[in-house]
mmCIF file of C-alpha atoms in Angstrom:
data_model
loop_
_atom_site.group_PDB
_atom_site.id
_atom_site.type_symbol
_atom_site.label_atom_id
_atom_site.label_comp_id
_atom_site.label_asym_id
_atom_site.label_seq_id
_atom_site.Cartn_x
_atom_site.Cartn_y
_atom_site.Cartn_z
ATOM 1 C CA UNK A 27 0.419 184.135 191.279
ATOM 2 C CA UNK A 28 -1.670 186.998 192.445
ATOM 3 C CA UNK A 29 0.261 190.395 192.244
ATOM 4 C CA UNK A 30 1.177 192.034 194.917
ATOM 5 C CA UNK A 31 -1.560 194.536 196.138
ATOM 6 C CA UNK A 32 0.913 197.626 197.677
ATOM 7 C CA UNK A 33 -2.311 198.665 199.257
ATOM 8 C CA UNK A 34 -1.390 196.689 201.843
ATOM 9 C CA UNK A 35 1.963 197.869 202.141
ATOM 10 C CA UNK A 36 0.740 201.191 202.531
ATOM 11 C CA UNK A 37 -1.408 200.623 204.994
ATOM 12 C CA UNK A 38 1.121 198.832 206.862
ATOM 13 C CA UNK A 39 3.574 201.788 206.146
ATOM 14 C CA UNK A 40 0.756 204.024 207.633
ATOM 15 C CA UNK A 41 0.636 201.812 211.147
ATOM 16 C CA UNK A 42 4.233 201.834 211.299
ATOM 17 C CA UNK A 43 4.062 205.811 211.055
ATOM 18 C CA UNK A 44 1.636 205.532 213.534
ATOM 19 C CA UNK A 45 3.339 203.516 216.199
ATOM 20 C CA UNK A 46 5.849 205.731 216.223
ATOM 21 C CA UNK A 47 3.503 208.229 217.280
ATOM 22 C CA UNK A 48 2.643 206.222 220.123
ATOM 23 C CA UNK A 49 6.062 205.021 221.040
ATOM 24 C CA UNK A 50 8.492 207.798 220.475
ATOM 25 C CA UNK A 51 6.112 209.997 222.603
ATOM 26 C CA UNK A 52 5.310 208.241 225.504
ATOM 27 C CA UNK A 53 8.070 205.114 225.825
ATOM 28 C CA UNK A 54 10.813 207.905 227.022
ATOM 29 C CA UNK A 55 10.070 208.960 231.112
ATOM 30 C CA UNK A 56 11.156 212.167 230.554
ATOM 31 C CA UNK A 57 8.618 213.196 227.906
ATOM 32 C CA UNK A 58 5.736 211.424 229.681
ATOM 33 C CA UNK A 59 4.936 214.696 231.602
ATOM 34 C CA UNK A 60 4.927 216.633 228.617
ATOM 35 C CA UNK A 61 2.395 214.775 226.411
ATOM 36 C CA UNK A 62 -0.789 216.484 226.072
ATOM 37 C CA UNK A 63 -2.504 218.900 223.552
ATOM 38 C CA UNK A 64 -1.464 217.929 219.966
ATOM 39 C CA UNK A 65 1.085 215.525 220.875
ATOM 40 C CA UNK A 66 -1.505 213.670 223.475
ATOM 41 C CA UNK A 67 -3.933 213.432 220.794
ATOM 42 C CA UNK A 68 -1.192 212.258 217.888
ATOM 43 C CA UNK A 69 -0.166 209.519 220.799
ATOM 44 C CA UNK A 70 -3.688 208.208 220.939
ATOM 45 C CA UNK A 71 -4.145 207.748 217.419
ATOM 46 C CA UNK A 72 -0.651 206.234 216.978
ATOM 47 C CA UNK A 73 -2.260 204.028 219.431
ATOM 48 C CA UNK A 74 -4.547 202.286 217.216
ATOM 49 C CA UNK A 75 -1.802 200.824 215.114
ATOM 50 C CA UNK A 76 -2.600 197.530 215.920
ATOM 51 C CA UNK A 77 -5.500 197.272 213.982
ATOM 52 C CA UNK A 78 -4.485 198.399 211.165
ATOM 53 C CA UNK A 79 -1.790 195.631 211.267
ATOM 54 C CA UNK A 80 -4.202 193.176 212.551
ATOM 55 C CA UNK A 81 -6.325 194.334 209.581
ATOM 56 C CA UNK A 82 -3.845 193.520 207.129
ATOM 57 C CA UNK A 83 -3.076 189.831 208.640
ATOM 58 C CA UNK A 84 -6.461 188.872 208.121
ATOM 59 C CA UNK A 85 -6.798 189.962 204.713
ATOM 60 C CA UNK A 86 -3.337 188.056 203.699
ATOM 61 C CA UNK A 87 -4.516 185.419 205.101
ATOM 62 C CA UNK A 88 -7.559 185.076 203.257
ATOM 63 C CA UNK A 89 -6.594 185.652 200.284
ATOM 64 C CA UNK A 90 -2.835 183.782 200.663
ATOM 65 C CA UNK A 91 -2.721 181.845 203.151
ATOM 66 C CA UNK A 92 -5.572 180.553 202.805
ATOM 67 C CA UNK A 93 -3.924 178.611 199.402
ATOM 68 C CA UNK A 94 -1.595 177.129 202.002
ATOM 69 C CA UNK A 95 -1.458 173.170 203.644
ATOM 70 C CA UNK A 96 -2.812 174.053 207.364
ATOM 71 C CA UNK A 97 -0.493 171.602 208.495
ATOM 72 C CA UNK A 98 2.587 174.014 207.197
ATOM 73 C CA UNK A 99 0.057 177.200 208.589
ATOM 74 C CA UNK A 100 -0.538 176.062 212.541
ATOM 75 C CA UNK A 101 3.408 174.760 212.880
ATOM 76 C CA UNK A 102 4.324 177.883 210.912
ATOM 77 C CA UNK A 103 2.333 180.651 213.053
ATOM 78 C CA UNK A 104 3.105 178.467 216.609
ATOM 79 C CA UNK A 105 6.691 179.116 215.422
ATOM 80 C CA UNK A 106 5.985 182.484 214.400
ATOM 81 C CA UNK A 107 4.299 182.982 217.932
ATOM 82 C CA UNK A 108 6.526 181.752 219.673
ATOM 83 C CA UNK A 109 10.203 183.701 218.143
ATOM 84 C CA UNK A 110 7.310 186.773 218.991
ATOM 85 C CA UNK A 111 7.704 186.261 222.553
ATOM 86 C CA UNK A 112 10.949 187.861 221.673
ATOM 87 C CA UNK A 113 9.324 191.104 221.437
ATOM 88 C CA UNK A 114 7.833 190.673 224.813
ATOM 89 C CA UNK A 115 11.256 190.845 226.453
ATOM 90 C CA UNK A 116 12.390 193.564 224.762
ATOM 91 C CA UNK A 117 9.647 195.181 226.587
ATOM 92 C CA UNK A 118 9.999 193.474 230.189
ATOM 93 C CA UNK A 119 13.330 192.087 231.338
ATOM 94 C CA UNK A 120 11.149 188.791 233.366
ATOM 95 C CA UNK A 121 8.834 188.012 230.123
ATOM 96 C CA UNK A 122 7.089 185.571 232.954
ATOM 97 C CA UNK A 123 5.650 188.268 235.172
ATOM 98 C CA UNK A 124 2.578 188.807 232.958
ATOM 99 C CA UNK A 125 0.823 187.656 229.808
ATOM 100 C CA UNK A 126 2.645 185.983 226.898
ATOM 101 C CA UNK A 127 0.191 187.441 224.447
ATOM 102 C CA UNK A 128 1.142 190.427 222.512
ATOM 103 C CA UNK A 129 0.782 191.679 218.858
ATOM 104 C CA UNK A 130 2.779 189.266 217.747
ATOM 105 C CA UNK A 131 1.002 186.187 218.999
ATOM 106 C CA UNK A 132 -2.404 188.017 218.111
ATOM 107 C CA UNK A 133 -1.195 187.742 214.526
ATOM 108 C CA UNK A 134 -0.125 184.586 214.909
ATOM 109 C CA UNK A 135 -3.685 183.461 216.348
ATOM 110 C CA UNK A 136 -5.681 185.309 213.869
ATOM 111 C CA UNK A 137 -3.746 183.651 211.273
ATOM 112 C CA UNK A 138 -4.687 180.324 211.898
ATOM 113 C CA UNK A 139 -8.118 180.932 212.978
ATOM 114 C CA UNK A 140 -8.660 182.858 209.490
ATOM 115 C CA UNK A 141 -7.471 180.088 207.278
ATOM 116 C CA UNK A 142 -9.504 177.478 209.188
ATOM 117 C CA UNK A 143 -12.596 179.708 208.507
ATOM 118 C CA UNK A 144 -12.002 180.357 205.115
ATOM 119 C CA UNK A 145 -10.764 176.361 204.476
ATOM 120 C CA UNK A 146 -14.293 175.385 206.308
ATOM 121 C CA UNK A 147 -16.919 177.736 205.257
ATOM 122 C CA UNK A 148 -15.619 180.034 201.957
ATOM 123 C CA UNK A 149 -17.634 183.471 204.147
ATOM 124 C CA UNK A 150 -19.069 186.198 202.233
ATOM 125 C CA UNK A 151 -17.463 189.733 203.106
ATOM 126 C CA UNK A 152 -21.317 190.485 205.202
ATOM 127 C CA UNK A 153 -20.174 186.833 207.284
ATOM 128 C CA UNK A 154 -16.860 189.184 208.182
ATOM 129 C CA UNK A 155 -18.942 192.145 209.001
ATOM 130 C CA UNK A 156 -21.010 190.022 210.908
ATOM 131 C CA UNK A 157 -18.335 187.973 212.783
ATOM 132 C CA UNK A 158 -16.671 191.525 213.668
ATOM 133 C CA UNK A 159 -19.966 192.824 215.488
ATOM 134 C CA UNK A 160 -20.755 190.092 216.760
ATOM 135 C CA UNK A 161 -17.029 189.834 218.646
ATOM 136 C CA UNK A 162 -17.225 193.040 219.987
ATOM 137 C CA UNK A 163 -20.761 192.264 221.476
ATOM 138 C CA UNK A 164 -19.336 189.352 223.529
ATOM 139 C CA UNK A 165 -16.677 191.131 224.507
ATOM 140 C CA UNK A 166 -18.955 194.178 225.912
ATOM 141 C CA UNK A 167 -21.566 192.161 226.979
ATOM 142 C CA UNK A 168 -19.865 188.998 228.299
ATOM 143 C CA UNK A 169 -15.841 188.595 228.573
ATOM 144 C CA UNK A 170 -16.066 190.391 232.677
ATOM 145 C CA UNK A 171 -18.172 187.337 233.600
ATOM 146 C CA UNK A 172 -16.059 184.864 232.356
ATOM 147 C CA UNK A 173 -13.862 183.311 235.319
ATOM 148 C CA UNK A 174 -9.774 183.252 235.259
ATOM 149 C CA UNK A 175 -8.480 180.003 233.713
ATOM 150 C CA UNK A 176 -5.193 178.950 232.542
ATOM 151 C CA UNK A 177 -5.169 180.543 229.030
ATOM 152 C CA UNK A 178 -7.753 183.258 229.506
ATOM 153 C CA UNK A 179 -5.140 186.208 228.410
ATOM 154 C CA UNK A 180 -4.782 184.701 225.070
ATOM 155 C CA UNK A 181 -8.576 184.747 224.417
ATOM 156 C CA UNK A 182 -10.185 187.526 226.952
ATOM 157 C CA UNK A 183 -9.785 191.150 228.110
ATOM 158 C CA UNK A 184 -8.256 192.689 229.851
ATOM 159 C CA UNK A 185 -5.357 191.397 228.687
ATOM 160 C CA UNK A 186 -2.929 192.876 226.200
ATOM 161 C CA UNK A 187 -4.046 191.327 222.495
ATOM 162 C CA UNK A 188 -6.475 188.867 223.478
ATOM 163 C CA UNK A 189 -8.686 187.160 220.632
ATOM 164 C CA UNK A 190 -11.677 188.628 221.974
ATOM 165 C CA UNK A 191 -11.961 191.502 221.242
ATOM 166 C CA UNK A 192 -9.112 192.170 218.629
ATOM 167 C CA UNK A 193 -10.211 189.729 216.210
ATOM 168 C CA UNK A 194 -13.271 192.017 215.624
ATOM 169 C CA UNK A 195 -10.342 194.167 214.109
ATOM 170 C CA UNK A 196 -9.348 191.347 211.851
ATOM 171 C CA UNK A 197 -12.538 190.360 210.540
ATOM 172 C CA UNK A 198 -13.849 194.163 209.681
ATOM 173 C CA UNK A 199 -10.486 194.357 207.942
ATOM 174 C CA UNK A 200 -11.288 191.895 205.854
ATOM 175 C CA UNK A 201 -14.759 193.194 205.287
ATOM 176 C CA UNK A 202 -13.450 196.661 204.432
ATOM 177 C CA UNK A 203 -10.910 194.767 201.971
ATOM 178 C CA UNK A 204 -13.556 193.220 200.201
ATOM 179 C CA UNK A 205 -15.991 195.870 199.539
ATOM 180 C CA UNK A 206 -15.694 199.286 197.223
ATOM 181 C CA UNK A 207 -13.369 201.692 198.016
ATOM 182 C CA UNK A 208 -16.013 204.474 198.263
ATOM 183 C CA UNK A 209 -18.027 202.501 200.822
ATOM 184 C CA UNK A 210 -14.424 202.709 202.972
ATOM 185 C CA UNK A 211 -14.782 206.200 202.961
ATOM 186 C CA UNK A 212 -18.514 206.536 203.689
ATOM 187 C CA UNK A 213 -18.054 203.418 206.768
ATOM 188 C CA UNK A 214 -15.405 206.147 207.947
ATOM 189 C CA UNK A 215 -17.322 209.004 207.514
ATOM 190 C CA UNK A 216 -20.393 207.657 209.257
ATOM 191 C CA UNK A 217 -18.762 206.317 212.142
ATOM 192 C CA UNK A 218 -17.392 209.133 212.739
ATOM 193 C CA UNK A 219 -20.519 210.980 212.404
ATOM 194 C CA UNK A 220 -22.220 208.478 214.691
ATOM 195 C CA UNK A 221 -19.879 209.394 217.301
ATOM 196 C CA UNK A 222 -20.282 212.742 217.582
ATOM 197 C CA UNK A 223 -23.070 212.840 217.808
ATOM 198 C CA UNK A 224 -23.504 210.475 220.376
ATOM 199 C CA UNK A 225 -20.054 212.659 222.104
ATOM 200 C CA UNK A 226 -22.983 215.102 222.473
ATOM 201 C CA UNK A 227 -25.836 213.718 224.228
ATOM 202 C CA UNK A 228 -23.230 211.413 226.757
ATOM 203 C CA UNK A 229 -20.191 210.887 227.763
ATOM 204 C CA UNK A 230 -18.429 208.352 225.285
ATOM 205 C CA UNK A 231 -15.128 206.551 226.673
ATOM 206 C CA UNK A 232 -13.103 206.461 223.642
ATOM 207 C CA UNK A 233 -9.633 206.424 225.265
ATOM 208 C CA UNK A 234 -10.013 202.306 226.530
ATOM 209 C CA UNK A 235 -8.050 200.306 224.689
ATOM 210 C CA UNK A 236 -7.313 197.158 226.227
ATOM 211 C CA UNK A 237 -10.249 196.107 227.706
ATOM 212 C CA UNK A 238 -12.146 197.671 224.228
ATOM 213 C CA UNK A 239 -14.705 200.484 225.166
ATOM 214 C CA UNK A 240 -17.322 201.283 222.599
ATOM 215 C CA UNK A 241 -16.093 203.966 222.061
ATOM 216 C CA UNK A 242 -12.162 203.138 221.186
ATOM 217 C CA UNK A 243 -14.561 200.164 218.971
ATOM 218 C CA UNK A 244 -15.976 202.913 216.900
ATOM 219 C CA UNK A 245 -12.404 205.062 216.852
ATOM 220 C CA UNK A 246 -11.332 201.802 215.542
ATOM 221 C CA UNK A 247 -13.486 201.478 212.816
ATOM 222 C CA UNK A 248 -13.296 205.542 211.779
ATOM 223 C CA UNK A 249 -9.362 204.800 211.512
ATOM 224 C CA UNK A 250 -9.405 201.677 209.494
ATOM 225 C CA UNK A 251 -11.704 202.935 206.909
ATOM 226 C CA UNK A 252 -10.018 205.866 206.342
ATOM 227 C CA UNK A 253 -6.771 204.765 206.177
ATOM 228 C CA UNK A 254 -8.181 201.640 203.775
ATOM 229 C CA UNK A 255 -9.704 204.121 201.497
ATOM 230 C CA UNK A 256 -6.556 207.240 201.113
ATOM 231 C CA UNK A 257 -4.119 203.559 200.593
ATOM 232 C CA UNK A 258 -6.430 202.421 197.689
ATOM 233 C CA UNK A 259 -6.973 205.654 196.640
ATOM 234 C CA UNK A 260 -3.120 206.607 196.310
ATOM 235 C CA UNK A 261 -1.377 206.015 193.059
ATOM 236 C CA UNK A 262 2.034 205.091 193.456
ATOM 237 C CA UNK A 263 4.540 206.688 191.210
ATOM 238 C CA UNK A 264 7.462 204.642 193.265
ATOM 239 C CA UNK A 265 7.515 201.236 194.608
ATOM 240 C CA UNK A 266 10.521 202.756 196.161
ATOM 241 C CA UNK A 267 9.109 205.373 199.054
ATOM 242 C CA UNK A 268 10.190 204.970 202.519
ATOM 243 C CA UNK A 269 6.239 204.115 203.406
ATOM 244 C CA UNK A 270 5.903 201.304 201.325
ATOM 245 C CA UNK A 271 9.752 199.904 202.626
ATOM 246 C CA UNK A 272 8.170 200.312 206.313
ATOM 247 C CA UNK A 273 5.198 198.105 205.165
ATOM 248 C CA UNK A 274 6.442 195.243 203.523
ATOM 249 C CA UNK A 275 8.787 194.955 206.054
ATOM 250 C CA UNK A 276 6.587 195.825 209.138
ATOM 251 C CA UNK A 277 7.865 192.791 211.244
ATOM 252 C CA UNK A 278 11.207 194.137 211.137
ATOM 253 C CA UNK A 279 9.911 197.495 211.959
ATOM 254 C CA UNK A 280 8.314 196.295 214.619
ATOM 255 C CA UNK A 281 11.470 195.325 216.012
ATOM 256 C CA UNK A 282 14.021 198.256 214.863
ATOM 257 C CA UNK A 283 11.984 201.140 215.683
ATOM 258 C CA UNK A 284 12.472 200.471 219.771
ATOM 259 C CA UNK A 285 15.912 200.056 219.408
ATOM 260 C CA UNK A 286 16.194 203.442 217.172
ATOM 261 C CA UNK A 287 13.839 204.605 220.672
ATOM 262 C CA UNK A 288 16.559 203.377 223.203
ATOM 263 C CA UNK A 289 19.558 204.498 221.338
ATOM 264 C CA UNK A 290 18.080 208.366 220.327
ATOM 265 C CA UNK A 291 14.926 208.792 222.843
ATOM 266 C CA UNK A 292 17.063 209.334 225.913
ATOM 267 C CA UNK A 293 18.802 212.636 224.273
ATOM 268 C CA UNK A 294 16.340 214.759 223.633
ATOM 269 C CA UNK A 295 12.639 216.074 225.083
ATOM 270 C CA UNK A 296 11.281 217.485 221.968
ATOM 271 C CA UNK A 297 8.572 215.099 220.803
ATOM 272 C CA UNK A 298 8.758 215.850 217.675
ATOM 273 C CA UNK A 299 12.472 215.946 217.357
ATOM 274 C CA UNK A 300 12.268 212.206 218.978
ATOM 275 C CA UNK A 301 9.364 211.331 216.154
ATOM 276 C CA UNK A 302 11.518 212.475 213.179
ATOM 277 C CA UNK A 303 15.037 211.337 214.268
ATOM 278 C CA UNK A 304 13.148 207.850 215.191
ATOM 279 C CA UNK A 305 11.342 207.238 211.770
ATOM 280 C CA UNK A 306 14.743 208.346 209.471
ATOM 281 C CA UNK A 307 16.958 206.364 212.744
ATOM 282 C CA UNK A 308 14.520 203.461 211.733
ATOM 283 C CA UNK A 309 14.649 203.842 208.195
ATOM 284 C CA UNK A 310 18.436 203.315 207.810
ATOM 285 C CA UNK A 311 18.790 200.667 210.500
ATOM 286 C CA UNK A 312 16.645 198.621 208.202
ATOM 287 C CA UNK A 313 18.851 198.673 205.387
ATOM 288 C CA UNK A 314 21.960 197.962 206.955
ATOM 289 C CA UNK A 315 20.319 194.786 209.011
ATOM 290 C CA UNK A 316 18.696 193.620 205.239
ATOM 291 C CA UNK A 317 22.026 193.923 203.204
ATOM 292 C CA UNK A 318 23.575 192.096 206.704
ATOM 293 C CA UNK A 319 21.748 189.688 206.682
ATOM 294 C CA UNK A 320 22.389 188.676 202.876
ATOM 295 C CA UNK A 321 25.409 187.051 204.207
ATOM 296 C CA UNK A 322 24.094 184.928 206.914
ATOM 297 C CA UNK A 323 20.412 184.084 205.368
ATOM 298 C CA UNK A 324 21.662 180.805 204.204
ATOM 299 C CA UNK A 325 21.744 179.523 208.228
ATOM 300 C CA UNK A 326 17.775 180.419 208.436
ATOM 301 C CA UNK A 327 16.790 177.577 205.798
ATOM 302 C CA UNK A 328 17.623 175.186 208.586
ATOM 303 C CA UNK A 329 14.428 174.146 211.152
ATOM 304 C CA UNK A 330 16.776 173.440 213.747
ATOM 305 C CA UNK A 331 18.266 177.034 213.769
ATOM 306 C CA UNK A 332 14.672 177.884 214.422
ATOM 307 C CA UNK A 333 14.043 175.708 217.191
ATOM 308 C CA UNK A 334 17.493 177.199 218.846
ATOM 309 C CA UNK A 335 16.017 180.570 218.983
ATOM 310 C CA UNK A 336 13.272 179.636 220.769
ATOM 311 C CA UNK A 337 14.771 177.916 223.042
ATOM 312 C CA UNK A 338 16.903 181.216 223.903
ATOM 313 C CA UNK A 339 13.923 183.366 223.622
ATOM 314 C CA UNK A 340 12.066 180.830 226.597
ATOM 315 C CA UNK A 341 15.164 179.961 228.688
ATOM 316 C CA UNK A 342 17.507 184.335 228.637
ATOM 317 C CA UNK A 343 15.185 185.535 231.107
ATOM 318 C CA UNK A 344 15.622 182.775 233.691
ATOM 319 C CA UNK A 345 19.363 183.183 233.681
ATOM 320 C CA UNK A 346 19.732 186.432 235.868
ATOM 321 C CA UNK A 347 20.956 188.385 233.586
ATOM 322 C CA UNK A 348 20.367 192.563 233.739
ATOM 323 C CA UNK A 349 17.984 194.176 231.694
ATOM 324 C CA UNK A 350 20.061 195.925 229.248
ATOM 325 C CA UNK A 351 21.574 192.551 227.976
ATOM 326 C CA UNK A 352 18.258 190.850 228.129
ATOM 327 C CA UNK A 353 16.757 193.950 225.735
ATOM 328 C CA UNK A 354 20.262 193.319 223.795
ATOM 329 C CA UNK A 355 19.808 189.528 223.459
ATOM 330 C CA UNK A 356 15.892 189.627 222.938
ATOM 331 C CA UNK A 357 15.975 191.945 220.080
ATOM 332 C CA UNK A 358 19.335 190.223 218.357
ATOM 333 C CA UNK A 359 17.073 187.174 217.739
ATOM 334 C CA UNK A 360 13.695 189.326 216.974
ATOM 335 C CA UNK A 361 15.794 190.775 214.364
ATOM 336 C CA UNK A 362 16.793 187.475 212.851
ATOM 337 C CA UNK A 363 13.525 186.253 213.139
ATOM 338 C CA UNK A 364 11.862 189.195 211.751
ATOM 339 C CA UNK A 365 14.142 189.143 208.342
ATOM 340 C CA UNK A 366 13.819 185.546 207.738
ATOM 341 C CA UNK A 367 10.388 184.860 208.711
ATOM 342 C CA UNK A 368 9.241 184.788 205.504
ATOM 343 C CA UNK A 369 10.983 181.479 204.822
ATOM 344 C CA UNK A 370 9.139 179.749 207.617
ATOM 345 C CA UNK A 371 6.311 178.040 205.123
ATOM 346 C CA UNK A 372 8.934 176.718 203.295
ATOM 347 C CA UNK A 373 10.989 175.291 205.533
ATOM 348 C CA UNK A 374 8.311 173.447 207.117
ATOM 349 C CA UNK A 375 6.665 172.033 204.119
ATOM 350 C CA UNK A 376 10.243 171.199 202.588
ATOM 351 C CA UNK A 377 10.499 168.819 206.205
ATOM 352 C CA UNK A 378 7.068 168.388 206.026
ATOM 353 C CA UNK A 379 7.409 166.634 202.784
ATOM 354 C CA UNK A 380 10.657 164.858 203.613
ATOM 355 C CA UNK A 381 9.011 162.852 206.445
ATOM 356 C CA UNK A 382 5.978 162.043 204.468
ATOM 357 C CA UNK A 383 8.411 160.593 202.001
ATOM 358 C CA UNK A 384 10.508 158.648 204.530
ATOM 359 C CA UNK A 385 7.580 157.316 205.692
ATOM 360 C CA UNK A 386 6.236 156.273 201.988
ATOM 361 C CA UNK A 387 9.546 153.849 201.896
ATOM 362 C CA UNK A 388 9.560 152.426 205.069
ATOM 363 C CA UNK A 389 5.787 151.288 204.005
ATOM 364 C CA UNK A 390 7.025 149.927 200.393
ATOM 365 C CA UNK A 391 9.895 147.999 202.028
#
């Protein structure tokens, strides 16, 4: 078994930082007003903590679960997609009004399509580099031609996560993985360059996300490498530091850090108040749901509890209900989802394997 590289963790620990950033800072109405200056430009660069998890999700998958059946990977990450939706309606009470694509189904997607790549073709890091330029290009070039069809927010912007352009994010990640930890630092360095000095001869729009601008493209890049090369560059002397907690358990993060936001947020305008009380808020919220959840874990080894969250992920917003107990109810079963995940592969190969074996003896007899 290949050891675990906490390089990933930290950069995962990193994005987490950063999406507090983002989230503590602008989620709260009354501090919306009041971002600008330092706290405007620490909110856009929280912003671009998406790639850095996307980023990560590519490289696991290459080098993990890749290793895996892809008949336990697509059930597995449709699952996994799925429970995300989840996150959706923490965000909007009527998860129906609008795309079902978010980070969590990006990850999902780029999961799958990852594995099938590296199960058909074995790339070289330059076919990732490649693959990730040549994404963005359709996107820039192409993806406001294309017409509205049924799916198109899952693969086009503007949409939220769509594959195009975000897996561009994905593939460089994996690019950036697989190359020297120096050349991480000189990518960053250059891009960076590059963009100043292009800042200075026109006007470069580095501030559109969703529908990916050039510029946010090369922002992108800049962020990734040089978070990639300070996490392989940093020498651990704990396994045990709050960053490292935050990124090997980023799902629930994902999840716990909004409801630390909706409990604290409303209290207080200080920004950075908000920021620190969030991240420690966060921090111990964590713990208490893992030691928790020790005690009901067992249930979670069980496909069929999995299908009965997703059935109440799909069917609590068509029930009426108010907000606040659709936030409540949507983030109860993120939370379960997000600290039992992990067992997902398992299950499904364990019934994977039991049906392949009931089907064996019904041919011998």
């Amino acid at each position: 078994m290949k050891e675990r590289d906490y390089s990933l963790d930290c950069i995962k620990g990193i994005a987490c930082i950063f999406m507090i950033l983002i989230h503590a800072i602008t989620l709260v109405t009354v501090g919306k007003s009041a971002v600008g200056g330092v706290f405007g430009l620490l909110a856009f660069f929280g912003g671009t903590a998406p790639v850095l998890f996307f980023a990560v999700s590519g490289i696991t998958s290459s080098v993990f679960q890749a290793k895996k059946s892809i008949k336990v990977i697509i059930p597995a990450y449709l699952i996994f997609g799925l429970l995300g939706v989840s996150y959706i309606g923490i965000w909007r009470a009527n998860i129906y009004s609008s795309s079902l694509c978010d980070i969590l189904q990006m990850m999902a997607m780029a999961v799958i399509i990852i594995v099938l790549i590296e199960k058909s073709i074995k790339p070289s890091k330059t076919f990732y580099l490649v693959a990730s330029i040549a994404v963005f290009l359709i996107h820039y070039f192409i993806t406001s031609k294309i017409p509205t069809f049924p799916v198109k927010d899952f693969l086009f912007a503007p949409a939220v996560f769509p594959v195009f352009p975000w897996i561009s994010m994905v593939f460089f990640g994996i690019f950036l993985y697989r190359i020297d930890k120096k050349l991480n630092l000189l990518i960053g360095s250059f891009t960076f360059a590059v963009f100043i000095l292009a800042s200075m001869v026109t006007k470069v729009d580095f501030s559109n996300k969703f529908n990916m601008s050039a510029g946010y493209f090369g922002v992108s890049i800049f962020i990734m490498s040089i978070v990639f090369y300070i996490s392989r560059t940093i020498k651990f002397k704990s396994l045990n530091n709050p960053i490292l907690y935050f990124g090997k358990n980023s799902l629930l993060f994902l999840y716990v850090h909004l409801l630390a936001i909706k409990v604290f947020a409303p209290f207080t305008n200080n920004v950075l108040l908000r920021w620190l009380v969030v991240l420690i808020l966060s921090y111990f919220l964590m713990l208490g749901i893992s030691f928790i959840n020790r005690y009901v874990e067992k249930a979670f080894c069980n496909i069929i509890i999995w299908l009965l969250m997703i059935v109440a992920v799909v069917l609590i917003p068509l029930f009426g209900l108010n907000a606040n107990l659709i936030f409540s109810l949507e983030m109860l079963i993120g939370i379960l989802f997000s600290v039992n995940y992990h067992k997902l592969s398992g299950i499904i190969e364990k019934t994977f394997s039991h049906k392949l074996n009931l089907v064996g003896l019904k041919m011998r007899s």
